[in-house]
Coordinates of C-alpha atoms and ligand atoms in Angstrom, one line a residue:
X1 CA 27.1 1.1 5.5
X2 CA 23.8 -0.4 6.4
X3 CA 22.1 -2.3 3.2
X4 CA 19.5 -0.3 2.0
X5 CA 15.7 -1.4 2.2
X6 CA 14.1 -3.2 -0.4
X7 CA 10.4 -1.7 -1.5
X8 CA 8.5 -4.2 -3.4
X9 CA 5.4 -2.5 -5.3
X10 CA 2.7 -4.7 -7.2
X11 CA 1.1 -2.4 -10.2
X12 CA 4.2 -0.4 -10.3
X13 CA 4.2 0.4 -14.1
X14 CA 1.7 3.6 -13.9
X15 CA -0.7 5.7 -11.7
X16 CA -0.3 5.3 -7.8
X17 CA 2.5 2.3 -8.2
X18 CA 4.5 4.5 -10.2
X19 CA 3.9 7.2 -7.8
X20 CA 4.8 4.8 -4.7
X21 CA 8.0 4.5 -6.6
X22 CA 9.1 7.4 -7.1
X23 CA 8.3 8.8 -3.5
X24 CA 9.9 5.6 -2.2
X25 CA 12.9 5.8 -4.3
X26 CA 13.1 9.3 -3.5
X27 CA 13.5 8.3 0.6
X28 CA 16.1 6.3 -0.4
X29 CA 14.8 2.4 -0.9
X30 CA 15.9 0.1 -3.7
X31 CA 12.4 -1.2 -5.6
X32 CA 11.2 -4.0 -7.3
X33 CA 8.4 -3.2 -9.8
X34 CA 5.9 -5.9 -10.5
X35 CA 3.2 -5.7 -13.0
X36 CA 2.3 -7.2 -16.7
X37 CA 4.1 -4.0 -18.7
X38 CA 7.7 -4.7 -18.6
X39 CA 8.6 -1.7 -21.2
X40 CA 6.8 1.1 -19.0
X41 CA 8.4 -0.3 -15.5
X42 CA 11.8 -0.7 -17.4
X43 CA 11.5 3.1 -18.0
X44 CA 10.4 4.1 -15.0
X45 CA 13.2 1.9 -13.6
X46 CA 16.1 3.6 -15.4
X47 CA 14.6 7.1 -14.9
X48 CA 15.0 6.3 -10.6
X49 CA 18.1 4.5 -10.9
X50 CA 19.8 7.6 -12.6
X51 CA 18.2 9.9 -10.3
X52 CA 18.1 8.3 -7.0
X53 CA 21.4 6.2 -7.0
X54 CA 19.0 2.8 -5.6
X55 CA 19.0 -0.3 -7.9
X56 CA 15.5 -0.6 -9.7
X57 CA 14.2 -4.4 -10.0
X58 CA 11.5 -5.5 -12.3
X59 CA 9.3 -8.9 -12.5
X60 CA 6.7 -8.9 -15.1
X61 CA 3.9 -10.7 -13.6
X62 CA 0.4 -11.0 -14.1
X63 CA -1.0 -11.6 -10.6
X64 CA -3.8 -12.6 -11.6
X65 CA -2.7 -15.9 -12.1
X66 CA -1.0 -18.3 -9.4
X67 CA 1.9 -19.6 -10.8
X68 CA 3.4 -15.7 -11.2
X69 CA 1.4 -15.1 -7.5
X70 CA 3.8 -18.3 -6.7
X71 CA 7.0 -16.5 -7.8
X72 CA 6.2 -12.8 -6.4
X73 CA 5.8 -14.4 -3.5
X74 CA 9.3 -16.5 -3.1
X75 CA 10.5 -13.5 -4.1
X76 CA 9.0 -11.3 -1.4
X77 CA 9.9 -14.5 1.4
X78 CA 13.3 -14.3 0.5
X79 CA 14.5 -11.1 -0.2
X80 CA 16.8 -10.8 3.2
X81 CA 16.7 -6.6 2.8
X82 CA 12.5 -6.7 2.7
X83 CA 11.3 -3.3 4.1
X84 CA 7.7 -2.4 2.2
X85 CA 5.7 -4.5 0.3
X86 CA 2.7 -2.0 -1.3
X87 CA -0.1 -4.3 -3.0
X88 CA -1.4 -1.6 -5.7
X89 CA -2.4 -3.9 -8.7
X90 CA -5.9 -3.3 -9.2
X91 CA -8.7 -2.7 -12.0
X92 CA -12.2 -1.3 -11.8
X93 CA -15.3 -2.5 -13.5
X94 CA -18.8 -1.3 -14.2
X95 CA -22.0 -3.0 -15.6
X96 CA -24.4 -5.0 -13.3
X97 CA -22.4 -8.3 -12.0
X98 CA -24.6 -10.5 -13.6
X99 CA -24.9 -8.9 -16.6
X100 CA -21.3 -8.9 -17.0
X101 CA -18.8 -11.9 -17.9
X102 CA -18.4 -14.0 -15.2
X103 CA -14.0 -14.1 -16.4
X104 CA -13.6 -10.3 -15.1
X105 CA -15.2 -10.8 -12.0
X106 CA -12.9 -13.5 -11.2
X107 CA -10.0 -11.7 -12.4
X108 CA -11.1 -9.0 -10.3
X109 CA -11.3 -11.4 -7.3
X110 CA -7.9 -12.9 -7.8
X111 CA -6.1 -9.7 -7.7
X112 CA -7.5 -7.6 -5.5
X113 CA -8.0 -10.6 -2.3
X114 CA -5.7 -13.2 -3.5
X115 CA -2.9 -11.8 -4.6
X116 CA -3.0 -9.6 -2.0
X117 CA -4.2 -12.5 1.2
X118 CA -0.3 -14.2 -0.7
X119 CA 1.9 -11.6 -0.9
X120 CA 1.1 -10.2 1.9
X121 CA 1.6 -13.6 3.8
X122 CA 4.8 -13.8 2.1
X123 CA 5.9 -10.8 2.8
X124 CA 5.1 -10.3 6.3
X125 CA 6.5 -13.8 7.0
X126 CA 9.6 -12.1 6.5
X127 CA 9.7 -8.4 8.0
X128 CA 7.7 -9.9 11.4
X129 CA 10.3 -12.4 11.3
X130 CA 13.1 -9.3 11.4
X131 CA 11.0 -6.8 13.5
X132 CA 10.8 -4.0 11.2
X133 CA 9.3 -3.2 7.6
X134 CA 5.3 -2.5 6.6
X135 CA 2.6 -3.6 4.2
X136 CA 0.5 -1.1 2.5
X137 CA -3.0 -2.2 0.5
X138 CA -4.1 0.1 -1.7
X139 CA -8.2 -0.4 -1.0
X140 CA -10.8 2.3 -1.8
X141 CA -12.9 4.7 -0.2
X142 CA -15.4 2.7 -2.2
X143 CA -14.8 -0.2 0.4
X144 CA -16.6 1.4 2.7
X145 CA -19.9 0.9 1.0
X146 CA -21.8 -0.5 -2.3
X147 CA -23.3 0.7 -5.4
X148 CA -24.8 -0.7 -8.3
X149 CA -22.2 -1.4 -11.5
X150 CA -19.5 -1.9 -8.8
X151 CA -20.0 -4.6 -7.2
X152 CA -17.4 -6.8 -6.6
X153 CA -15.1 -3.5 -6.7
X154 CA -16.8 -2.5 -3.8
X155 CA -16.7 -5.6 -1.9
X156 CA -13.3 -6.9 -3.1
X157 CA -11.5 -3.5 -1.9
X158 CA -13.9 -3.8 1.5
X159 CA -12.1 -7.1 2.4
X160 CA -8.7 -5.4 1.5
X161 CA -9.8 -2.5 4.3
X162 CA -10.7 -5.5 6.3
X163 CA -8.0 -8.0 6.1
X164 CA -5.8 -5.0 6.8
X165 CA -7.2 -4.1 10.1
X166 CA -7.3 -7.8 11.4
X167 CA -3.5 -8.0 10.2
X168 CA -2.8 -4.8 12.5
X169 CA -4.4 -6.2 15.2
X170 CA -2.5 -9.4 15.1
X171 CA 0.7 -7.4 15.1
X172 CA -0.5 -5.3 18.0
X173 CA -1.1 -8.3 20.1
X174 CA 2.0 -10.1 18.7
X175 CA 3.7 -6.8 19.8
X176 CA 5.5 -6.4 16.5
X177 CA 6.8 -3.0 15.2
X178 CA 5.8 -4.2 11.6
X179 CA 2.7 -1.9 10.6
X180 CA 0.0 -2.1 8.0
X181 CA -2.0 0.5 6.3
X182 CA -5.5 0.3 4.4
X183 CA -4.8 3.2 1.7
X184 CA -8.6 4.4 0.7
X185 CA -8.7 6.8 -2.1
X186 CA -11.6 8.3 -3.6
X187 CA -10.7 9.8 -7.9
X188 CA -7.2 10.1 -8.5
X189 CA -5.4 11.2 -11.6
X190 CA -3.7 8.1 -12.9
X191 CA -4.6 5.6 -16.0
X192 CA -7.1 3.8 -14.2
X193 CA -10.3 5.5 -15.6
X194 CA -8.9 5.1 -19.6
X195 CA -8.7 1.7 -18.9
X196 CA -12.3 1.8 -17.5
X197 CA -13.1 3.9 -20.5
X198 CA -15.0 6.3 -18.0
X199 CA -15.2 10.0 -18.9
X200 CA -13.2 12.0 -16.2
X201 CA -15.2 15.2 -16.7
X202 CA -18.7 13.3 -15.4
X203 CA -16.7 14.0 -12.3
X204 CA -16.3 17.8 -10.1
X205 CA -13.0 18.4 -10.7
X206 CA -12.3 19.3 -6.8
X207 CA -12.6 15.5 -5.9
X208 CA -9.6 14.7 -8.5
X209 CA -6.2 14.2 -6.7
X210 CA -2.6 13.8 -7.8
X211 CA -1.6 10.5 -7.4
X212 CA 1.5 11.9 -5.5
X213 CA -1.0 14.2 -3.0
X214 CA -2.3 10.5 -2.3
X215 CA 0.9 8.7 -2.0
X216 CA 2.4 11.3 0.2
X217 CA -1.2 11.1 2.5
X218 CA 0.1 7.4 2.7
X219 CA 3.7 7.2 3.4
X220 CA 3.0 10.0 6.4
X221 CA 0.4 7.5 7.7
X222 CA 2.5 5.0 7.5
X223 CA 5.2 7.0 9.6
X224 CA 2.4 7.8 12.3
X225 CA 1.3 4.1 12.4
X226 CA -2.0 5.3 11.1
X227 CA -3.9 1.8 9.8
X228 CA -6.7 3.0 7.8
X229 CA -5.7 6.4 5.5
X230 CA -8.1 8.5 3.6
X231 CA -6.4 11.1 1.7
X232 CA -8.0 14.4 1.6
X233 CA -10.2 16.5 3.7
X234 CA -13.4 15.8 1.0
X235 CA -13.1 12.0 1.1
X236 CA -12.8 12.0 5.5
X237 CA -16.0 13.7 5.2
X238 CA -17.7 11.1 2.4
X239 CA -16.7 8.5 5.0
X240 CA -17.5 9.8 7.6
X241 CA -20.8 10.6 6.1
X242 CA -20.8 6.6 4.7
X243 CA -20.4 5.3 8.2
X244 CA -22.9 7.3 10.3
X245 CA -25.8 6.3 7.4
X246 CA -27.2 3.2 8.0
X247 CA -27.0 0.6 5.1
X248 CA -30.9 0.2 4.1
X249 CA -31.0 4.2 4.1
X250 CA -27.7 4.7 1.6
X251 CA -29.4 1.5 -0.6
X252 CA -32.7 3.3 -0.1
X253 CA -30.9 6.9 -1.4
X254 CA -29.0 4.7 -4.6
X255 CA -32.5 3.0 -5.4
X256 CA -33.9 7.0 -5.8
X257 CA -30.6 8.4 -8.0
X258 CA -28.6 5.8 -9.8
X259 CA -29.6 5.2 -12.9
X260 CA -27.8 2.1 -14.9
X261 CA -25.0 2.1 -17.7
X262 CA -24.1 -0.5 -19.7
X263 CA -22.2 -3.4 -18.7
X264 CA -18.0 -4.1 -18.7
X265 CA -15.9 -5.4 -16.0
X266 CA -12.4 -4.2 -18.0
X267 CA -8.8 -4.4 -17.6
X268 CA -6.0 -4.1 -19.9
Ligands
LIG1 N1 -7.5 6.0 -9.6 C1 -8.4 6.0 -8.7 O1 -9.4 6.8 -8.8 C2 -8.4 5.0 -7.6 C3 -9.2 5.2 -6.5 C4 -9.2 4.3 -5.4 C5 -8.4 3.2 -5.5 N2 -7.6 3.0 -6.6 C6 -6.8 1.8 -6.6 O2 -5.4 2.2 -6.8 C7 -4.7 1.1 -7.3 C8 -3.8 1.6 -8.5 O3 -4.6 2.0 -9.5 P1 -4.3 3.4 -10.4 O4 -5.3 4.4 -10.1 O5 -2.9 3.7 -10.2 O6 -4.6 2.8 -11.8 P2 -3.6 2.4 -13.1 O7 -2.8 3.6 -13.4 O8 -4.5 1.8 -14.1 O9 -2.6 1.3 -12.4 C9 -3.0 0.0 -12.2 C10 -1.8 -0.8 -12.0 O10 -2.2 -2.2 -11.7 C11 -1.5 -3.0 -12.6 N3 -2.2 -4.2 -12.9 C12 -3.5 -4.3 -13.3 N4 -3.9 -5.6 -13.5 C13 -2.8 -6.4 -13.1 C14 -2.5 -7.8 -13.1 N5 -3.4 -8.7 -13.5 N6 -1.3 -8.2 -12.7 C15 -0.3 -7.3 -12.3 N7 -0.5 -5.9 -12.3 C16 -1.7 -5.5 -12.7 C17 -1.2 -2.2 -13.9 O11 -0.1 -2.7 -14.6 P3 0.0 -3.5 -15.9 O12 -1.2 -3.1 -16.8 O13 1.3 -3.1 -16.5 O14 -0.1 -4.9 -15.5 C18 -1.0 -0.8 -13.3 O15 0.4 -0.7 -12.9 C19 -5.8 0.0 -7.8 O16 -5.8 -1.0 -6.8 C20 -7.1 0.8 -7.7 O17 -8.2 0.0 -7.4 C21 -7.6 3.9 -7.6

């Protein structure tokens, strides 16, 4: 029997991750979990193992900080049965940058570029090395522009959409049949906006998705070879709309209708 493939999912103990996981586990891949809340992806990790039949890792890591970047990422070089790596961890923040602390900025940085620029690097090491397997970054359809009290949000899931692109261009040319895949949604349902301390309801309910409507958006993407997936038929339109607009017009348009909120770049 062939070994079954290995998905490894950063900010696998809630929302999307846990999501990811369960779709994943679902098609049949044996998962390692990585995030800070061992208890909640211990759970979730029995709860697939009795359902699914696949053998549920853990590694309770906060990749914020190098030294647990250092061991995801033997990990991920390693592990000979490497098919998916998703880079999910992420956080959002509001309050003007420079009105906020300077310590959640840089946390901010740290996981969403670094940790990602390492374990993907790690990872793909490994599945170009075999010829088969795929990266997926969760970025943001707010990487595809700017607002105030998001700043580094904004720009840190832009590079994500960004370094993701470049990647699938070097495999193109390397002729690899390793793919990547920019994930960009807009409001999903998951724990991200408690720990933001944001009020859902400031938001139409028709641009909420399931966190499972966007991971399923992804993993058929992902099948196609699609690099850059938007999830729903309202967000394609938003960035559609945020690409034809040039930039001093959409920073003209937030000058007229933002107003600002207090500041708080926040994570658990
Ligand atoms: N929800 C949305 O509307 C939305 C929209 C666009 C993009 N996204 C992106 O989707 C991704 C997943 O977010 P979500 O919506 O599923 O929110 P969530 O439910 O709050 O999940 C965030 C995950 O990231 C993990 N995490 C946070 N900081 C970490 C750290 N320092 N080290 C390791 N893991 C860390 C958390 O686990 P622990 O706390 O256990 O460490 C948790 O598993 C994020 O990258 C987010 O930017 C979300």
């Amino acid at each position: 029997m062939p070994e079954r493939q290995l998905a490894a999912i950063t900010g696998g103990s809630s929302g999307i991750g846990a999501s990811f996981a369960r779709k994943l586990a679902q098609r049949g891949y044996d998962l390692l979990l990585i995030a800070r809340r061992e208890d909640r992806m211990r759970s979730l990790a029995r709860e697939l193992a009795d359902a699914h039949h696949v053998i549920v890792d853990t590694m309770a890591a906060d990749l914020s900080l190098d030294a647990d970047i250092d061991r995801v990422a033997d990990r991920l070089g390693s592990a000979a049965n490497l098919g998916l790596l998703v880079n999910n961890a992420g956080f959002g923040s509001h309050g003007f940058f420079f009105e906020t602390g300077v310590a959640g900025q840089d946390k901010m940085h740290r996981l969403h570029v670094l940790a990602t620029m390492r374990l993907s690097h790690a990872a793909l090491s490994n599945l170009v090395a075999r010829g088969a397997g795929g990266v997926i970054n969760v970025a943001s359809v707010a990487g595809f522009g700017q607002a105030p009290s998001n700043v580094s949000y904004c720009a840190t899931k832009a590079w994500m959409i960004s370094f993701t692109e470049g990647l699938s261009i070097e495999l193109m040319v390397k002729g690899s049949p390793v793919k990547v895949q920019a994930l960009c949604p807009g409001f999903t349902l998951s724990e991200f906006h408690d720990v933001l301390g944001m009020d859902r309801s400031a938001i139409p309910s028709s641009l909420w998705m399931p966190a499972d409507f966007v991971v399923e958006d992804s993993l058929r993407a992902l099948d196609k070879g699609q690099v850059v997936c938007v999830p729903g038929w309202r967000y394609k339109l938003i960035v559609r709309g945020m690409k034809m607009i040039p930039r001093s017009i959409a920073a003209a348009m937030t000058r007229r209708f933002r107003k600002p909120k207090a500041a708080q770049a926040t994570s658990r």
